[in-house]
């Protein structure tokens, strides 16, 4: 009599994750959030900022941001900062922050605004450019990408870093993809696709 066959079962368990959004409880009053708190829109012409719901002190995390505008004018800053970074300005005076800044689509997008310093000029970004942000907390650095072209890595002190944006001009808005939907570009090798827990 033949031995009964043993059935081998295989399965994959789906792991639920919670993706970051912009934080409605951690923003300047002159920023409005919409589209599931993924779009941050300026309601007046002044610097103001908003943090994400999640910060990271370890790991490698990649997200994408698009900057859009419905009228003339352009001052836009995409950055990372700690929990103490002011929401009533941009990262200028926060020692732990680093930003990718673009002004009127001209060649004065700067890499690092912190401690009252504007350093190392990069390529400016404009409407609908995709700005990738690769946050490597294991190495203490962040790399910004413009349409998948690196603008080089910069380093800062350790801590817990939050994704932040600062729209200046009235009706400017940022649309961030924290990974809940498909990203435009493949994250750098070793990076998580999005920001989540």
PDB file of C-alpha atoms in Angstrom:
ATOM      1  CA  UNK A   1       0.000   0.000   0.000  1.00  0.00           C
ATOM      2  CA  UNK A   2       1.432   3.327  -1.001  1.00  0.00           C
ATOM      3  CA  UNK A   3       2.161   5.807   1.751  1.00  0.00           C
ATOM      4  CA  UNK A   4      -0.210   8.773   1.808  1.00  0.00           C
ATOM      5  CA  UNK A   5       1.221  11.866   0.226  1.00  0.00           C
ATOM      6  CA  UNK A   6       1.994  14.762   2.522  1.00  0.00           C
ATOM      7  CA  UNK A   7       0.631  18.062   1.312  1.00  0.00           C
ATOM      8  CA  UNK A   8       3.003  20.970   1.782  1.00  0.00           C
ATOM      9  CA  UNK A   9       1.284  24.263   2.298  1.00  0.00           C
ATOM     10  CA  UNK A  10       2.925  27.591   1.533  1.00  0.00           C
ATOM     11  CA  UNK A  11       1.508  31.019   2.145  1.00  0.00           C
ATOM     12  CA  UNK A  12       2.565  34.593   2.469  1.00  0.00           C
ATOM     13  CA  UNK A  13       1.244  36.753   5.240  1.00  0.00           C
ATOM     14  CA  UNK A  14       0.526  40.336   4.271  1.00  0.00           C
ATOM     15  CA  UNK A  15       2.006  42.770   6.753  1.00  0.00           C
ATOM     16  CA  UNK A  16      -0.103  45.879   7.232  1.00  0.00           C
ATOM     17  CA  UNK A  17       1.814  49.140   7.357  1.00  0.00           C
ATOM     18  CA  UNK A  18       0.789  52.701   8.095  1.00  0.00           C
ATOM     19  CA  UNK A  19       2.236  55.297   5.718  1.00  0.00           C
ATOM     20  CA  UNK A  20       3.106  58.832   6.744  1.00  0.00           C
ATOM     21  CA  UNK A  21       1.067  61.857   5.718  1.00  0.00           C
ATOM     22  CA  UNK A  22       1.421  65.550   6.477  1.00  0.00           C
ATOM     23  CA  UNK A  23       0.450  66.194  10.076  1.00  0.00           C
ATOM     24  CA  UNK A  24      -2.659  68.374  10.582  1.00  0.00           C
ATOM     25  CA  UNK A  25      -1.629  68.852  14.232  1.00  0.00           C
ATOM     26  CA  UNK A  26       1.945  69.861  13.402  1.00  0.00           C
ATOM     27  CA  UNK A  27       1.703  72.641  10.824  1.00  0.00           C
ATOM     28  CA  UNK A  28       1.550  76.386  10.476  1.00  0.00           C
ATOM     29  CA  UNK A  29      -1.985  77.790  10.464  1.00  0.00           C
ATOM     30  CA  UNK A  30      -1.393  79.271   6.988  1.00  0.00           C
ATOM     31  CA  UNK A  31      -0.989  75.832   5.400  1.00  0.00           C
ATOM     32  CA  UNK A  32      -4.087  73.907   4.338  1.00  0.00           C
ATOM     33  CA  UNK A  33      -3.976  70.118   3.934  1.00  0.00           C
ATOM     34  CA  UNK A  34      -6.034  68.100   1.461  1.00  0.00           C
ATOM     35  CA  UNK A  35      -6.102  64.817  -0.478  1.00  0.00           C
ATOM     36  CA  UNK A  36      -5.699  62.653   2.601  1.00  0.00           C
ATOM     37  CA  UNK A  37      -3.204  65.139   4.088  1.00  0.00           C
ATOM     38  CA  UNK A  38      -0.764  64.560   1.215  1.00  0.00           C
ATOM     39  CA  UNK A  39      -1.128  68.025  -0.369  1.00  0.00           C
ATOM     40  CA  UNK A  40       0.067  71.100   1.557  1.00  0.00           C
ATOM     41  CA  UNK A  41      -1.119  74.444   0.139  1.00  0.00           C
ATOM     42  CA  UNK A  42      -0.014  77.940   1.147  1.00  0.00           C
ATOM     43  CA  UNK A  43      -2.827  80.353   1.936  1.00  0.00           C
ATOM     44  CA  UNK A  44      -0.708  83.513   2.075  1.00  0.00           C
ATOM     45  CA  UNK A  45       2.676  84.826   0.934  1.00  0.00           C
ATOM     46  CA  UNK A  46       5.002  84.118   3.839  1.00  0.00           C
ATOM     47  CA  UNK A  47       7.267  81.333   4.950  1.00  0.00           C
ATOM     48  CA  UNK A  48       5.495  78.542   6.802  1.00  0.00           C
ATOM     49  CA  UNK A  49       6.114  74.825   7.286  1.00  0.00           C
ATOM     50  CA  UNK A  50       4.489  71.481   8.021  1.00  0.00           C
ATOM     51  CA  UNK A  51       5.943  68.244   9.367  1.00  0.00           C
ATOM     52  CA  UNK A  52       5.020  64.680   8.485  1.00  0.00           C
ATOM     53  CA  UNK A  53       3.297  62.346  10.917  1.00  0.00           C
ATOM     54  CA  UNK A  54       6.384  60.094  11.104  1.00  0.00           C
ATOM     55  CA  UNK A  55      10.013  60.808  11.832  1.00  0.00           C
ATOM     56  CA  UNK A  56      12.909  58.364  11.617  1.00  0.00           C
ATOM     57  CA  UNK A  57      16.078  57.900  13.668  1.00  0.00           C
ATOM     58  CA  UNK A  58      17.286  54.764  11.835  1.00  0.00           C
ATOM     59  CA  UNK A  59      16.831  53.004   8.519  1.00  0.00           C
ATOM     60  CA  UNK A  60      16.762  54.145   4.885  1.00  0.00           C
ATOM     61  CA  UNK A  61      13.594  55.789   3.572  1.00  0.00           C
ATOM     62  CA  UNK A  62      12.649  57.250   0.189  1.00  0.00           C
ATOM     63  CA  UNK A  63       9.756  59.578  -0.707  1.00  0.00           C
ATOM     64  CA  UNK A  64       8.831  61.844  -3.631  1.00  0.00           C
ATOM     65  CA  UNK A  65       7.518  65.418  -3.722  1.00  0.00           C
ATOM     66  CA  UNK A  66       6.022  67.477  -6.549  1.00  0.00           C
ATOM     67  CA  UNK A  67       5.759  71.252  -6.339  1.00  0.00           C
ATOM     68  CA  UNK A  68       2.822  72.927  -8.066  1.00  0.00           C
ATOM     69  CA  UNK A  69       1.489  76.459  -8.443  1.00  0.00           C
ATOM     70  CA  UNK A  70      -1.747  77.986  -9.644  1.00  0.00           C
ATOM     71  CA  UNK A  71      -0.482  81.562 -10.088  1.00  0.00           C
ATOM     72  CA  UNK A  72       2.751  83.496 -10.665  1.00  0.00           C
ATOM     73  CA  UNK A  73       5.602  83.433  -8.167  1.00  0.00           C
ATOM     74  CA  UNK A  74       7.940  80.766  -6.858  1.00  0.00           C
ATOM     75  CA  UNK A  75       9.663  80.087  -3.555  1.00  0.00           C
ATOM     76  CA  UNK A  76       9.729  76.444  -2.544  1.00  0.00           C
ATOM     77  CA  UNK A  77      11.665  74.435   0.018  1.00  0.00           C
ATOM     78  CA  UNK A  78      11.684  70.668   0.556  1.00  0.00           C
ATOM     79  CA  UNK A  79      13.567  69.598   3.653  1.00  0.00           C
ATOM     80  CA  UNK A  80      14.123  67.396   6.671  1.00  0.00           C
ATOM     81  CA  UNK A  81      14.072  68.739  10.225  1.00  0.00           C
ATOM     82  CA  UNK A  82      13.695  67.617  13.809  1.00  0.00           C
ATOM     83  CA  UNK A  83      10.728  68.058  16.114  1.00  0.00           C
ATOM     84  CA  UNK A  84      12.043  71.450  17.247  1.00  0.00           C
ATOM     85  CA  UNK A  85      12.154  73.042  13.800  1.00  0.00           C
ATOM     86  CA  UNK A  86       9.895  76.118  13.691  1.00  0.00           C
ATOM     87  CA  UNK A  87       6.652  75.941  11.717  1.00  0.00           C
ATOM     88  CA  UNK A  88       6.559  79.743  11.404  1.00  0.00           C
ATOM     89  CA  UNK A  89       9.549  79.928   9.085  1.00  0.00           C
ATOM     90  CA  UNK A  90      11.705  77.496   7.098  1.00  0.00           C
ATOM     91  CA  UNK A  91      14.848  75.575   8.063  1.00  0.00           C
ATOM     92  CA  UNK A  92      17.122  78.633   8.141  1.00  0.00           C
ATOM     93  CA  UNK A  93      17.760  78.653  11.886  1.00  0.00           C
ATOM     94  CA  UNK A  94      17.467  74.948  12.681  1.00  0.00           C
ATOM     95  CA  UNK A  95      20.876  73.280  13.034  1.00  0.00           C
ATOM     96  CA  UNK A  96      19.541  69.783  12.334  1.00  0.00           C
ATOM     97  CA  UNK A  97      17.840  70.638   9.032  1.00  0.00           C
ATOM     98  CA  UNK A  98      18.830  70.450   5.411  1.00  0.00           C
ATOM     99  CA  UNK A  99      16.774  71.744   2.503  1.00  0.00           C
ATOM    100  CA  UNK A 100      16.501  71.751  -1.278  1.00  0.00           C
ATOM    101  CA  UNK A 101      15.385  75.273  -2.200  1.00  0.00           C
ATOM    102  CA  UNK A 102      14.300  76.739  -5.525  1.00  0.00           C
ATOM    103  CA  UNK A 103      13.407  80.356  -6.328  1.00  0.00           C
ATOM    104  CA  UNK A 104      11.545  81.509  -9.434  1.00  0.00           C
ATOM    105  CA  UNK A 105      12.946  78.543 -11.391  1.00  0.00           C
ATOM    106  CA  UNK A 106      16.357  80.207 -11.548  1.00  0.00           C
ATOM    107  CA  UNK A 107      19.796  78.783 -10.848  1.00  0.00           C
ATOM    108  CA  UNK A 108      19.758  79.482  -7.156  1.00  0.00           C
ATOM    109  CA  UNK A 109      18.408  76.287  -5.656  1.00  0.00           C
ATOM    110  CA  UNK A 110      20.587  75.739  -2.610  1.00  0.00           C
ATOM    111  CA  UNK A 111      21.315  72.534  -0.793  1.00  0.00           C
ATOM    112  CA  UNK A 112      21.760  73.333   2.846  1.00  0.00           C
ATOM    113  CA  UNK A 113      19.939  76.029   4.712  1.00  0.00           C
ATOM    114  CA  UNK A 114      20.873  75.768   8.367  1.00  0.00           C
ATOM    115  CA  UNK A 115      22.498  77.919  11.033  1.00  0.00           C
ATOM    116  CA  UNK A 116      21.915  80.959   8.790  1.00  0.00           C
ATOM    117  CA  UNK A 117      23.973  79.466   5.969  1.00  0.00           C
ATOM    118  CA  UNK A 118      23.051  78.972   2.329  1.00  0.00           C
ATOM    119  CA  UNK A 119      25.559  76.525   0.864  1.00  0.00           C
ATOM    120  CA  UNK A 120      26.433  74.704  -2.367  1.00  0.00           C
ATOM    121  CA  UNK A 121      24.127  75.585  -5.221  1.00  0.00           C
ATOM    122  CA  UNK A 122      22.205  72.875  -7.051  1.00  0.00           C
ATOM    123  CA  UNK A 123      19.948  72.729 -10.086  1.00  0.00           C
ATOM    124  CA  UNK A 124      16.632  74.529  -9.524  1.00  0.00           C
ATOM    125  CA  UNK A 125      13.386  72.605  -9.718  1.00  0.00           C
ATOM    126  CA  UNK A 126      10.185  73.773 -11.359  1.00  0.00           C
ATOM    127  CA  UNK A 127       6.544  72.789 -11.750  1.00  0.00           C
ATOM    128  CA  UNK A 128       5.912  69.034 -11.811  1.00  0.00           C
ATOM    129  CA  UNK A 129       9.541  68.080 -11.305  1.00  0.00           C
ATOM    130  CA  UNK A 130       9.746  65.006  -9.079  1.00  0.00           C
ATOM    131  CA  UNK A 131      12.018  65.598  -6.101  1.00  0.00           C
ATOM    132  CA  UNK A 132      13.113  62.333  -4.541  1.00  0.00           C
ATOM    133  CA  UNK A 133      14.317  62.450  -0.939  1.00  0.00           C
ATOM    134  CA  UNK A 134      16.465  59.539   0.246  1.00  0.00           C
ATOM    135  CA  UNK A 135      16.803  59.748   4.030  1.00  0.00           C
ATOM    136  CA  UNK A 136      19.607  57.498   5.296  1.00  0.00           C
ATOM    137  CA  UNK A 137      19.505  57.704   9.066  1.00  0.00           C
ATOM    138  CA  UNK A 138      22.038  54.860   9.413  1.00  0.00           C
ATOM    139  CA  UNK A 139      24.674  57.083   7.787  1.00  0.00           C
ATOM    140  CA  UNK A 140      23.265  60.423   9.006  1.00  0.00           C
ATOM    141  CA  UNK A 141      22.721  61.827   5.531  1.00  0.00           C
ATOM    142  CA  UNK A 142      20.049  62.859   3.061  1.00  0.00           C
ATOM    143  CA  UNK A 143      20.248  62.849  -0.739  1.00  0.00           C
ATOM    144  CA  UNK A 144      17.891  64.893  -2.896  1.00  0.00           C
ATOM    145  CA  UNK A 145      17.102  63.890  -6.490  1.00  0.00           C
ATOM    146  CA  UNK A 146      15.633  66.021  -9.268  1.00  0.00           C
ATOM    147  CA  UNK A 147      13.798  63.760 -11.728  1.00  0.00           C
ATOM    148  CA  UNK A 148      15.980  60.851 -10.590  1.00  0.00           C
ATOM    149  CA  UNK A 149      19.265  62.781 -10.952  1.00  0.00           C
ATOM    150  CA  UNK A 150      21.157  63.063  -7.687  1.00  0.00           C
ATOM    151  CA  UNK A 151      22.022  66.485  -6.285  1.00  0.00           C
ATOM    152  CA  UNK A 152      24.555  64.758  -3.958  1.00  0.00           C
ATOM    153  CA  UNK A 153      24.381  63.687  -0.329  1.00  0.00           C
ATOM    154  CA  UNK A 154      24.700  65.982   2.673  1.00  0.00           C
ATOM    155  CA  UNK A 155      25.186  65.077   6.318  1.00  0.00           C
ATOM    156  CA  UNK A 156      23.998  66.499   9.633  1.00  0.00           C
ATOM    157  CA  UNK A 157      23.755  65.612  13.327  1.00  0.00           C
ATOM    158  CA  UNK A 158      21.971  62.472  14.454  1.00  0.00           C
ATOM    159  CA  UNK A 159      18.457  62.467  15.851  1.00  0.00           C
ATOM    160  CA  UNK A 160      14.933  61.891  14.611  1.00  0.00           C
ATOM    161  CA  UNK A 161      14.276  63.576  11.281  1.00  0.00           C
ATOM    162  CA  UNK A 162      10.848  64.473   9.876  1.00  0.00           C
ATOM    163  CA  UNK A 163       9.992  65.209   6.236  1.00  0.00           C
ATOM    164  CA  UNK A 164       9.029  68.893   5.977  1.00  0.00           C
ATOM    165  CA  UNK A 165       7.981  71.324   3.258  1.00  0.00           C
ATOM    166  CA  UNK A 166       7.749  75.121   3.167  1.00  0.00           C
ATOM    167  CA  UNK A 167       5.580  76.688   0.446  1.00  0.00           C
ATOM    168  CA  UNK A 168       6.079  80.468   0.406  1.00  0.00           C
ATOM    169  CA  UNK A 169       3.880  81.956  -2.303  1.00  0.00           C
ATOM    170  CA  UNK A 170       0.099  82.122  -2.143  1.00  0.00           C
ATOM    171  CA  UNK A 171      -1.570  79.114  -3.877  1.00  0.00           C
ATOM    172  CA  UNK A 172       1.681  77.126  -4.076  1.00  0.00           C
ATOM    173  CA  UNK A 173       1.320  73.523  -3.008  1.00  0.00           C
ATOM    174  CA  UNK A 174       3.393  70.406  -2.464  1.00  0.00           C
ATOM    175  CA  UNK A 175       2.110  66.924  -3.236  1.00  0.00           C
ATOM    176  CA  UNK A 176       4.010  64.192  -1.405  1.00  0.00           C
ATOM    177  CA  UNK A 177       4.006  60.477  -2.068  1.00  0.00           C
ATOM    178  CA  UNK A 178       5.025  58.636   1.095  1.00  0.00           C
ATOM    179  CA  UNK A 179       4.700  55.271  -0.652  1.00  0.00           C
ATOM    180  CA  UNK A 180       1.015  54.420  -0.268  1.00  0.00           C
ATOM    181  CA  UNK A 181       0.760  54.595  -4.088  1.00  0.00           C
ATOM    182  CA  UNK A 182       3.305  53.746  -6.781  1.00  0.00           C
ATOM    183  CA  UNK A 183       6.380  55.967  -6.824  1.00  0.00           C
ATOM    184  CA  UNK A 184       7.540  57.546 -10.087  1.00  0.00           C
ATOM    185  CA  UNK A 185      11.127  56.328  -9.687  1.00  0.00           C
ATOM    186  CA  UNK A 186      12.710  53.253  -8.154  1.00  0.00           C
ATOM    187  CA  UNK A 187      14.223  54.052  -4.734  1.00  0.00           C
ATOM    188  CA  UNK A 188      18.014  53.854  -4.411  1.00  0.00           C
ATOM    189  CA  UNK A 189      19.351  50.394  -3.559  1.00  0.00           C
ATOM    190  CA  UNK A 190      18.646  49.413   0.047  1.00  0.00           C
ATOM    191  CA  UNK A 191      16.009  52.091   0.653  1.00  0.00           C
ATOM    192  CA  UNK A 192      12.433  51.450   1.731  1.00  0.00           C
ATOM    193  CA  UNK A 193       9.876  52.581  -0.845  1.00  0.00           C
ATOM    194  CA  UNK A 194       8.082  55.184   1.224  1.00  0.00           C
ATOM    195  CA  UNK A 195       7.906  56.229   4.852  1.00  0.00           C
ATOM    196  CA  UNK A 196       5.881  53.978   7.118  1.00  0.00           C
ATOM    197  CA  UNK A 197       5.619  51.966  10.319  1.00  0.00           C
TER     198      UNK A 197
END
